[in-house]
mmCIF file of C-alpha atoms in Angstrom:
data_model
loop_
_atom_site.group_PDB
_atom_site.id
_atom_site.type_symbol
_atom_site.label_atom_id
_atom_site.label_comp_id
_atom_site.label_asym_id
_atom_site.label_seq_id
_atom_site.Cartn_x
_atom_site.Cartn_y
_atom_site.Cartn_z
ATOM 1 C CA MET A 1 147.036 196.691 -34.689
ATOM 2 C CA LEU A 2 150.581 198.557 -33.184
ATOM 3 C CA GLU A 3 153.462 196.792 -34.311
ATOM 4 C CA ALA A 4 154.546 195.937 -30.876
ATOM 5 C CA GLN A 5 158.197 195.497 -30.410
ATOM 6 C CA GLY A 6 158.785 193.432 -27.155
ATOM 7 C CA PRO A 7 162.236 192.005 -25.492
ATOM 8 C CA SER A 8 162.994 190.406 -28.722
ATOM 9 C CA PRO A 9 161.956 190.139 -32.261
ATOM 10 C CA GLU A 10 161.370 186.292 -31.332
ATOM 11 C CA CYS A 11 159.069 187.818 -28.723
ATOM 12 C CA GLU A 12 161.354 186.260 -25.657
ATOM 13 C CA ARG A 13 160.984 187.759 -22.099
ATOM 14 C CA ARG A 14 164.905 188.833 -20.428
ATOM 15 C CA SER A 15 165.298 189.596 -17.019
ATOM 16 C CA GLN A 16 168.092 191.740 -17.034
ATOM 17 C CA ARG A 17 167.586 195.380 -17.008
ATOM 18 C CA PRO A 18 168.313 198.169 -19.831
ATOM 19 C CA SER A 19 171.590 198.446 -19.569
ATOM 20 C CA GLU A 20 171.027 202.355 -20.274
ATOM 21 C CA ALA A 21 167.972 204.979 -19.695
ATOM 22 C CA ASN A 22 165.606 204.455 -22.916
ATOM 23 C CA TYR A 23 163.382 207.435 -22.635
ATOM 24 C CA THR A 24 161.100 207.741 -25.353
ATOM 25 C CA GLY A 25 159.145 211.237 -25.008
ATOM 26 C CA GLN A 26 157.456 211.036 -21.776
ATOM 27 C CA MET A 27 158.142 207.526 -21.297
ATOM 28 C CA LEU A 28 160.743 205.105 -19.807
ATOM 29 C CA GLU A 29 161.578 201.446 -20.571
ATOM 30 C CA VAL A 30 162.621 200.213 -17.086
ATOM 31 C CA TRP A 31 162.546 196.377 -18.117
ATOM 32 C CA PRO A 32 162.088 194.856 -21.524
ATOM 33 C CA GLY A 33 159.442 195.713 -23.061
ATOM 34 C CA LEU A 34 157.918 197.499 -20.024
ATOM 35 C CA TYR A 35 157.754 201.257 -19.724
ATOM 36 C CA LEU A 36 157.246 203.650 -16.722
ATOM 37 C CA GLY A 37 155.385 207.456 -17.531
ATOM 38 C CA GLY A 38 153.139 209.801 -16.197
ATOM 39 C CA ALA A 39 149.384 211.034 -17.592
ATOM 40 C CA ALA A 40 151.243 213.463 -20.445
ATOM 41 C CA ALA A 41 152.593 209.588 -21.929
ATOM 42 C CA VAL A 42 149.055 208.589 -23.205
ATOM 43 C CA SER A 43 148.291 211.920 -24.039
ATOM 44 C CA GLU A 44 149.300 211.407 -28.498
ATOM 45 C CA PRO A 45 149.035 208.359 -29.385
ATOM 46 C CA ASP A 46 151.849 208.872 -31.263
ATOM 47 C CA GLN A 47 153.900 208.637 -28.769
ATOM 48 C CA LEU A 48 152.705 205.153 -27.937
ATOM 49 C CA ARG A 49 153.248 203.931 -31.361
ATOM 50 C CA ALA A 50 156.661 205.499 -31.390
ATOM 51 C CA ALA A 51 157.215 203.142 -28.162
ATOM 52 C CA GLY A 52 155.867 199.713 -30.015
ATOM 53 C CA ILE A 53 153.691 200.181 -27.099
ATOM 54 C CA SER A 54 150.521 198.593 -27.406
ATOM 55 C CA ALA A 55 149.373 197.732 -24.254
ATOM 56 C CA VAL A 56 148.204 200.565 -20.909
ATOM 57 C CA LEU A 57 148.078 200.076 -17.479
ATOM 58 C CA THR A 58 146.940 203.366 -15.820
ATOM 59 C CA VAL A 59 146.566 203.485 -12.087
ATOM 60 C CA ASP A 60 145.386 207.250 -11.046
ATOM 61 C CA SER A 61 142.162 208.655 -9.900
ATOM 62 C CA GLU A 62 140.601 208.610 -13.788
ATOM 63 C CA GLU A 63 140.715 206.858 -16.360
ATOM 64 C CA PRO A 64 141.951 208.103 -19.175
ATOM 65 C CA SER A 65 140.435 209.701 -22.530
ATOM 66 C CA PHE A 66 142.750 207.700 -25.401
ATOM 67 C CA LYS A 67 142.098 210.275 -28.273
ATOM 68 C CA ALA A 68 140.646 209.080 -31.746
ATOM 69 C CA GLY A 69 142.798 206.619 -33.285
ATOM 70 C CA ALA A 70 143.925 204.822 -30.619
ATOM 71 C CA GLU A 71 141.084 202.043 -30.370
ATOM 72 C CA ASP A 72 141.622 201.921 -34.340
ATOM 73 C CA GLU A 73 145.452 200.295 -32.926
ATOM 74 C CA ASP A 74 143.750 197.375 -30.646
ATOM 75 C CA LEU A 75 145.230 199.502 -28.154
ATOM 76 C CA TRP A 76 145.165 196.589 -24.444
ATOM 77 C CA SER A 77 143.815 198.844 -21.302
ATOM 78 C CA PHE A 78 143.536 198.402 -18.009
ATOM 79 C CA PHE A 79 142.293 201.126 -15.387
ATOM 80 C CA VAL A 80 143.015 200.550 -11.656
ATOM 81 C CA PRO A 81 141.361 203.622 -9.524
ATOM 82 C CA ALA A 82 143.702 204.486 -6.802
ATOM 83 C CA LEU A 83 144.592 208.604 -4.989
ATOM 84 C CA ASP A 84 148.093 208.546 -4.685
ATOM 85 C CA LYS A 85 147.528 208.468 -0.325
ATOM 86 C CA PRO A 86 149.038 206.350 1.778
ATOM 87 C CA GLU A 87 145.743 204.506 2.938
ATOM 88 C CA THR A 88 144.862 203.835 -0.244
ATOM 89 C CA ASP A 89 144.360 200.099 -1.030
ATOM 90 C CA LEU A 90 146.965 199.359 -3.494
ATOM 91 C CA LEU A 91 148.010 195.861 -2.203
ATOM 92 C CA SER A 92 144.226 193.956 -3.491
ATOM 93 C CA HIS A 93 144.883 195.078 -7.446
ATOM 94 C CA LEU A 94 148.553 194.117 -7.374
ATOM 95 C CA ASP A 95 147.724 190.124 -9.015
ATOM 96 C CA ARG A 96 145.634 191.482 -11.843
ATOM 97 C CA CYS A 97 148.056 194.263 -12.635
ATOM 98 C CA VAL A 98 150.842 191.762 -12.825
ATOM 99 C CA ALA A 99 148.778 189.179 -14.505
ATOM 100 C CA PHE A 100 147.719 192.348 -17.407
ATOM 101 C CA ILE A 101 151.272 193.079 -17.608
ATOM 102 C CA ASN A 102 152.224 189.598 -18.395
ATOM 103 C CA ARG A 103 149.209 188.709 -21.001
ATOM 104 C CA ALA A 104 150.656 191.557 -22.758
ATOM 105 C CA HIS A 105 154.240 190.061 -22.939
ATOM 106 C CA ASP A 106 152.854 187.027 -23.821
ATOM 107 C CA ASP A 107 150.766 188.809 -27.179
ATOM 108 C CA CYS A 108 154.182 190.395 -27.865
ATOM 109 C CA ARG A 109 153.271 194.086 -26.982
ATOM 110 C CA ALA A 110 155.013 196.569 -24.721
ATOM 111 C CA VAL A 111 153.069 198.145 -21.773
ATOM 112 C CA LEU A 112 153.242 201.145 -20.121
ATOM 113 C CA VAL A 113 152.227 201.520 -16.698
ATOM 114 C CA HIS A 114 151.271 205.356 -15.608
ATOM 115 C CA CYS A 115 149.972 207.412 -13.229
ATOM 116 C CA HIS A 116 149.579 210.989 -13.001
ATOM 117 C CA ALA A 117 153.183 212.057 -12.187
ATOM 118 C CA GLY A 118 154.633 208.573 -13.113
ATOM 119 C CA VAL A 119 157.083 208.296 -9.400
ATOM 120 C CA SER A 120 154.399 206.788 -7.112
ATOM 121 C CA ARG A 121 151.147 204.515 -8.129
ATOM 122 C CA SER A 122 152.997 203.758 -11.299
ATOM 123 C CA VAL A 123 156.197 202.930 -9.481
ATOM 124 C CA ALA A 124 154.648 200.802 -6.725
ATOM 125 C CA ILE A 125 153.031 198.164 -9.574
ATOM 126 C CA VAL A 126 155.949 198.386 -11.762
ATOM 127 C CA THR A 127 158.413 197.271 -8.347
ATOM 128 C CA ALA A 128 155.506 194.430 -7.661
ATOM 129 C CA PHE A 129 156.058 193.137 -11.086
ATOM 130 C CA LEU A 130 159.552 192.777 -10.645
ATOM 131 C CA MET A 131 159.225 191.425 -7.398
ATOM 132 C CA LYS A 132 157.024 188.376 -8.400
ATOM 133 C CA THR A 133 158.595 188.015 -12.320
ATOM 134 C CA ASP A 134 162.142 188.532 -10.805
ATOM 135 C CA LEU A 135 162.114 186.995 -7.474
ATOM 136 C CA LEU A 136 163.445 190.244 -5.824
ATOM 137 C CA THR A 137 162.718 191.282 -2.442
ATOM 138 C CA PHE A 138 161.242 194.797 -2.161
ATOM 139 C CA GLU A 139 163.969 196.608 -1.272
ATOM 140 C CA GLU A 140 166.013 194.781 -4.453
ATOM 141 C CA ALA A 141 163.319 195.340 -6.939
ATOM 142 C CA TYR A 142 162.310 199.569 -5.704
ATOM 143 C CA GLY A 143 166.220 199.655 -5.067
ATOM 144 C CA GLU A 144 166.522 199.142 -8.852
ATOM 145 C CA LEU A 145 163.959 200.841 -9.960
ATOM 146 C CA GLN A 146 165.476 204.058 -8.195
ATOM 147 C CA ASN A 147 169.009 203.492 -10.119
ATOM 148 C CA ILE A 148 167.099 203.628 -13.627
ATOM 149 C CA LYS A 149 164.667 206.076 -12.405
ATOM 150 C CA PRO A 150 165.947 208.835 -9.516
ATOM 151 C CA GLU A 151 163.358 210.330 -8.975
ATOM 152 C CA ALA A 152 160.870 207.065 -8.540
ATOM 153 C CA LYS A 153 159.413 207.121 -4.691
ATOM 154 C CA MET A 154 156.350 205.663 -3.583
ATOM 155 C CA ASN A 155 154.550 206.737 -0.496
ATOM 156 C CA GLU A 156 155.209 204.977 2.655
ATOM 157 C CA GLY A 157 151.934 202.900 2.183
ATOM 158 C CA PHE A 158 152.619 201.540 -1.138
ATOM 159 C CA GLU A 159 155.962 200.457 0.709
ATOM 160 C CA TRP A 160 153.656 198.891 3.478
ATOM 161 C CA GLN A 161 151.842 196.970 1.417
ATOM 162 C CA LEU A 162 154.465 195.895 -0.804
ATOM 163 C CA LYS A 163 156.212 194.610 2.097
ATOM 164 C CA LEU A 164 152.701 192.765 2.974
ATOM 165 C CA TYR A 165 152.725 191.522 -0.681
ATOM 166 C CA GLN A 166 156.057 190.291 -0.243
ATOM 167 C CA ALA A 167 155.494 188.666 3.332
ATOM 168 C CA MET A 168 152.660 186.627 1.190
ATOM 169 C CA GLY A 169 155.105 184.997 -1.413
ATOM 170 C CA ASN A 170 153.973 187.857 -4.040
ATOM 171 C CA GLU A 171 150.820 187.123 -4.247
ATOM 172 C CA VAL A 172 147.688 188.234 -2.619
ATOM 173 C CA ASP A 173 146.369 185.367 -0.729
ATOM 174 C CA THR A 174 143.439 186.325 0.970
ATOM 175 C CA SER A 175 143.004 183.605 3.192
ATOM 176 C CA SER A 176 145.963 184.501 4.884
ATOM 177 C CA ALA A 177 146.238 186.443 8.666
ATOM 178 C CA ILE A 178 148.439 188.628 6.741
ATOM 179 C CA TYR A 179 146.028 189.472 4.350
ATOM 180 C CA LYS A 180 143.142 189.588 7.091
ATOM 181 C CA GLN A 181 144.665 191.993 9.063
ATOM 182 C CA TYR A 182 145.350 194.277 6.343
ATOM 183 C CA ARG A 183 141.787 194.271 5.098
ATOM 184 C CA LEU A 184 140.720 194.887 8.776
ATOM 185 C CA GLN A 185 142.700 197.686 9.165
ATOM 186 C CA LYS A 186 142.085 199.058 5.287
ATOM 187 C CA VAL A 187 138.217 198.966 7.023
ATOM 188 C CA THR A 188 138.473 200.882 9.797
ATOM 189 C CA GLU A 189 140.422 203.630 7.982
ATOM 190 C CA LYS A 190 137.812 203.579 5.291
ATOM 191 C CA TYR A 191 134.663 203.239 7.958
ATOM 192 C CA PRO A 192 135.762 205.307 10.902
ATOM 193 C CA GLU A 193 132.313 205.572 12.066
ATOM 194 C CA LEU A 194 132.278 201.569 12.062
ATOM 195 C CA GLN A 195 128.473 201.636 10.662
ATOM 196 C CA ASN A 196 127.578 199.815 7.397
ATOM 197 C CA LEU A 197 130.180 197.244 7.172
ATOM 198 C CA PRO A 198 131.025 195.124 4.538
ATOM 199 C CA GLN A 199 129.849 191.546 4.812
ATOM 200 C CA GLU A 200 132.845 190.100 3.413
ATOM 201 C CA LEU A 201 134.688 191.192 6.762
ATOM 202 C CA PHE A 202 133.460 188.478 8.641
ATOM 203 C CA ALA A 203 133.887 185.301 9.097
ATOM 204 C CA VAL A 204 130.583 183.318 8.852
ATOM 205 C CA ASP A 205 129.367 181.709 11.795
ATOM 206 C CA PRO A 206 130.656 178.168 12.338
ATOM 207 C CA THR A 207 126.812 176.722 13.921
ATOM 208 C CA THR A 208 125.549 178.051 10.215
ATOM 209 C CA ILE A 209 127.708 175.321 8.472
ATOM 210 C CA SER A 210 129.582 171.879 9.041
ATOM 211 C CA GLN A 211 131.585 171.723 6.075
ATOM 212 C CA GLY A 212 135.559 172.058 5.642
ATOM 213 C CA LEU A 213 135.548 171.527 9.763
ATOM 214 C CA LYS A 214 137.090 168.480 9.364
ATOM 215 C CA ASP A 215 140.546 169.161 8.647
ATOM 216 C CA GLN A 216 139.916 172.948 10.723
ATOM 217 C CA VAL A 217 140.176 173.055 14.940
ATOM 218 C CA LEU A 218 137.072 174.262 15.705
ATOM 219 C CA TYR A 219 136.797 176.234 19.295
ATOM 220 C CA LYS A 220 133.831 176.434 21.630
ATOM 221 C CA CYS A 221 132.930 178.569 24.948
ATOM 222 C CA ARG A 222 133.648 176.336 28.076
ATOM 223 C CA LYS A 223 131.287 177.552 29.420
ATOM 224 C CA CYS A 224 127.675 176.333 27.524
ATOM 225 C CA ARG A 225 130.303 174.704 24.383
ATOM 226 C CA ARG A 226 128.955 177.021 21.910
ATOM 227 C CA SER A 227 130.361 177.160 18.601
ATOM 228 C CA LEU A 228 132.623 180.837 18.070
ATOM 229 C CA PHE A 229 135.169 180.692 15.708
ATOM 230 C CA ARG A 230 137.156 178.093 13.497
ATOM 231 C CA SER A 231 141.529 177.651 13.390
ATOM 232 C CA SER A 232 141.376 179.683 10.261
ATOM 233 C CA SER A 233 139.772 182.816 11.851
ATOM 234 C CA ILE A 234 143.370 183.311 14.294
ATOM 235 C CA LEU A 235 145.241 185.871 12.725
ATOM 236 C CA ASP A 236 149.189 184.390 14.083
ATOM 237 C CA HIS A 237 151.364 187.504 15.148
ATOM 238 C CA ASN A 238 155.119 187.974 15.730
ATOM 239 C CA GLU A 239 155.852 187.120 19.538
ATOM 240 C CA GLY A 240 156.696 190.552 21.216
ATOM 241 C CA ASN A 241 159.209 191.565 23.194
ATOM 242 C CA GLY A 242 157.737 189.928 26.198
ATOM 243 C CA PRO A 243 158.093 192.316 29.713
ATOM 244 C CA VAL A 244 160.390 195.094 28.263
ATOM 245 C CA ALA A 245 157.148 196.043 26.221
ATOM 246 C CA PHE A 246 155.257 196.881 29.611
ATOM 247 C CA VAL A 247 157.554 199.396 30.997
ATOM 248 C CA HIS A 248 155.758 202.666 29.756
ATOM 249 C CA LYS A 249 152.858 201.148 31.783
ATOM 250 C CA ARG A 250 154.661 201.612 35.368
ATOM 251 C CA MET A 251 153.279 198.685 37.041
ATOM 252 C CA THR A 252 154.173 198.233 40.723
ATOM 253 C CA PRO A 253 155.402 195.239 42.081
ATOM 254 C CA PRO A 254 154.258 192.522 42.502
ATOM 255 C CA PHE A 255 152.541 191.664 39.106
ATOM 256 C CA VAL A 256 153.099 188.634 36.897
ATOM 257 C CA TYR A 257 154.834 189.368 33.279
ATOM 258 C CA HIS A 258 153.714 186.448 30.445
ATOM 259 C CA LEU A 259 155.913 185.681 27.816
ATOM 260 C CA SER A 260 153.810 183.810 25.312
ATOM 261 C CA CYS A 261 150.391 184.939 23.854
ATOM 262 C CA THR A 262 147.453 184.180 26.707
ATOM 263 C CA SER A 263 144.845 185.079 24.373
ATOM 264 C CA TYR A 264 143.807 184.077 20.389
ATOM 265 C CA PHE A 265 143.413 187.490 18.203
ATOM 266 C CA ILE A 266 140.903 186.543 15.415
ATOM 267 C CA GLU A 267 139.239 187.980 12.574
ATOM 268 C CA PRO A 268 135.474 189.217 13.514
ATOM 269 C CA VAL A 269 133.128 186.554 13.218
ATOM 270 C CA GLN A 270 129.485 187.223 12.136
ATOM 271 C CA TRP A 271 128.023 186.354 16.197
ATOM 272 C CA MET A 272 129.639 189.965 16.863
ATOM 273 C CA GLU A 273 128.523 192.110 14.244
ATOM 274 C CA SER A 274 125.556 193.737 16.627
ATOM 275 C CA THR A 275 128.416 194.581 19.305
ATOM 276 C CA LEU A 276 130.851 196.212 17.196
ATOM 277 C CA LEU A 277 128.903 198.337 14.797
ATOM 278 C CA GLY A 278 129.196 201.952 16.161
ATOM 279 C CA VAL A 279 131.800 200.910 18.895
ATOM 280 C CA MET A 280 135.630 201.665 19.388
ATOM 281 C CA ASP A 281 135.581 198.940 21.995
ATOM 282 C CA GLY A 282 134.429 196.877 24.261
ATOM 283 C CA GLN A 283 133.768 193.282 25.851
ATOM 284 C CA LEU A 284 133.081 190.287 23.803
ATOM 285 C CA LEU A 285 130.637 188.342 25.087
ATOM 286 C CA CYS A 286 128.984 184.552 24.325
ATOM 287 C CA PRO A 287 126.076 184.694 22.155
ATOM 288 C CA LYS A 288 124.274 181.999 23.609
ATOM 289 C CA CYS A 289 125.082 181.922 27.559
ATOM 290 C CA GLY A 290 126.894 185.944 27.767
ATOM 291 C CA ALA A 291 130.165 184.165 28.896
ATOM 292 C CA LYS A 292 132.995 187.226 29.354
ATOM 293 C CA LEU A 293 135.444 185.448 26.500
ATOM 294 C CA GLY A 294 137.662 188.351 26.290
ATOM 295 C CA SER A 295 137.116 191.836 24.080
ATOM 296 C CA PHE A 296 137.371 194.187 20.856
ATOM 297 C CA ASN A 297 139.330 197.681 20.231
ATOM 298 C CA TRP A 298 139.114 199.250 16.538
ATOM 299 C CA CYS A 299 142.260 201.166 17.840
ATOM 300 C CA GLY A 300 144.261 198.011 19.005
ATOM 301 C CA GLU A 301 145.394 196.327 22.332
ATOM 302 C CA GLN A 302 148.561 194.511 23.589
ATOM 303 C CA CYS A 303 148.664 190.956 23.241
ATOM 304 C CA SER A 304 150.657 189.527 26.811
ATOM 305 C CA CYS A 305 154.093 188.272 24.598
ATOM 306 C CA GLY A 306 153.745 192.511 23.964
ATOM 307 C CA ARG A 307 153.317 192.504 20.211
ATOM 308 C CA TRP A 308 150.276 195.646 19.917
ATOM 309 C CA ILE A 309 146.901 193.792 17.639
ATOM 310 C CA THR A 310 145.511 196.706 15.583
ATOM 311 C CA PRO A 311 142.477 196.568 15.376
ATOM 312 C CA ALA A 312 142.083 193.402 17.942
ATOM 313 C CA PHE A 313 139.309 191.253 18.747
ATOM 314 C CA GLN A 314 140.577 188.828 21.590
ATOM 315 C CA ILE A 315 139.418 185.405 22.938
ATOM 316 C CA HIS A 316 140.819 184.446 26.200
ATOM 317 C CA LYS A 317 142.100 181.058 25.117
ATOM 318 C CA ASN A 318 141.369 180.294 28.665
ATOM 319 C CA ARG A 319 137.581 180.670 27.939
ATOM 320 C CA VAL A 320 137.307 178.647 25.187
ATOM 321 C CA ASP A 321 138.256 174.346 24.365
ATOM 322 C CA GLU A 322 140.062 173.365 20.918
ATOM 323 C CA MET A 323 138.228 170.974 19.362
ATOM 324 C CA LYS A 324 139.357 168.647 16.653
ATOM 325 C CA MET A 325 137.533 167.268 14.659
ATOM 326 C CA LEU A 326 138.332 162.848 13.893
ATOM 327 C CA PRO A 327 139.159 162.068 9.840
ATOM 328 C CA VAL A 328 137.505 158.854 10.120
ATOM 329 C CA LEU A 329 134.464 158.903 13.095
ATOM 330 C CA GLY A 330 133.719 162.819 12.246
ATOM 331 C CA SER A 331 133.659 163.219 16.218
ATOM 332 C CA GLN A 332 135.393 165.968 18.593
ATOM 333 C CA THR A 333 137.639 165.138 21.134
ATOM 334 C CA ARG A 334 138.646 168.167 23.072
ATOM 335 C CA THR A 335 142.837 168.511 23.572
ATOM 336 C CA ILE A 336 143.552 169.928 27.098
#
């Protein structure tokens, strides 16, 4: 078994950075017991052994093939398939990567995080670890990492994803509006023809379930009272700049600007599936009575407040009613 040279003889984890860059072959120690490197860093088991590394996290297009002898040394490994492209989904893997590093440190193992060149994908993973472990902002963690390794430069897509990670409290919350909006954008990139969309993209139709509704607001068609979506499906957004955002439209007076949101932007619901497949934009109609509820556009639409939402599934507030479940009686009351 490799002798893990952790943060200290007692395997205590410290938050301070190495005072000087500690290079070991193709690897650089960027945090006590945490190394950053490229593909060459795992080419020879002797290099890992010399640094006391017994855990390797690979984020690359192909899983590394460790040379004979590495497995015999009880080497932990974790592989994340990812290309160094802005559209690559790295956000969904961050929690598992950070957890792997933490488990290795708890077992007194030094960890190597590497990709092909050691400047983008692996840098993004280590930045996420520093953000969560040392409670740093993205700018702080990335800046400190670049001070230690000046050539570190993740692509703009990973920067955006780490900022979303920060906005979620350095934890991937799949139920949050931030993650749902992110997932929708990724689906648009992955399925440009908008066919065979994954079922997990769609929120459950509220007419098919009753459990869990007592703590949420239910939205129904104002015309026929058909249940359409729950409050958990609403994707909140920061209010836009109001009239300033519509100057490009060169509207001729008289016209009315709305300073507040007149629509709900929601995640797609199961009843929308047949309407959305293979179509870039169109109307959203009530699946029961056919009343117009709003519209959708995979390329995005502008809210009445001025904020641009991409992709957009827009339901006009004046076409639906809010129905709140009373916790005691279990009945519904309309709120106006």
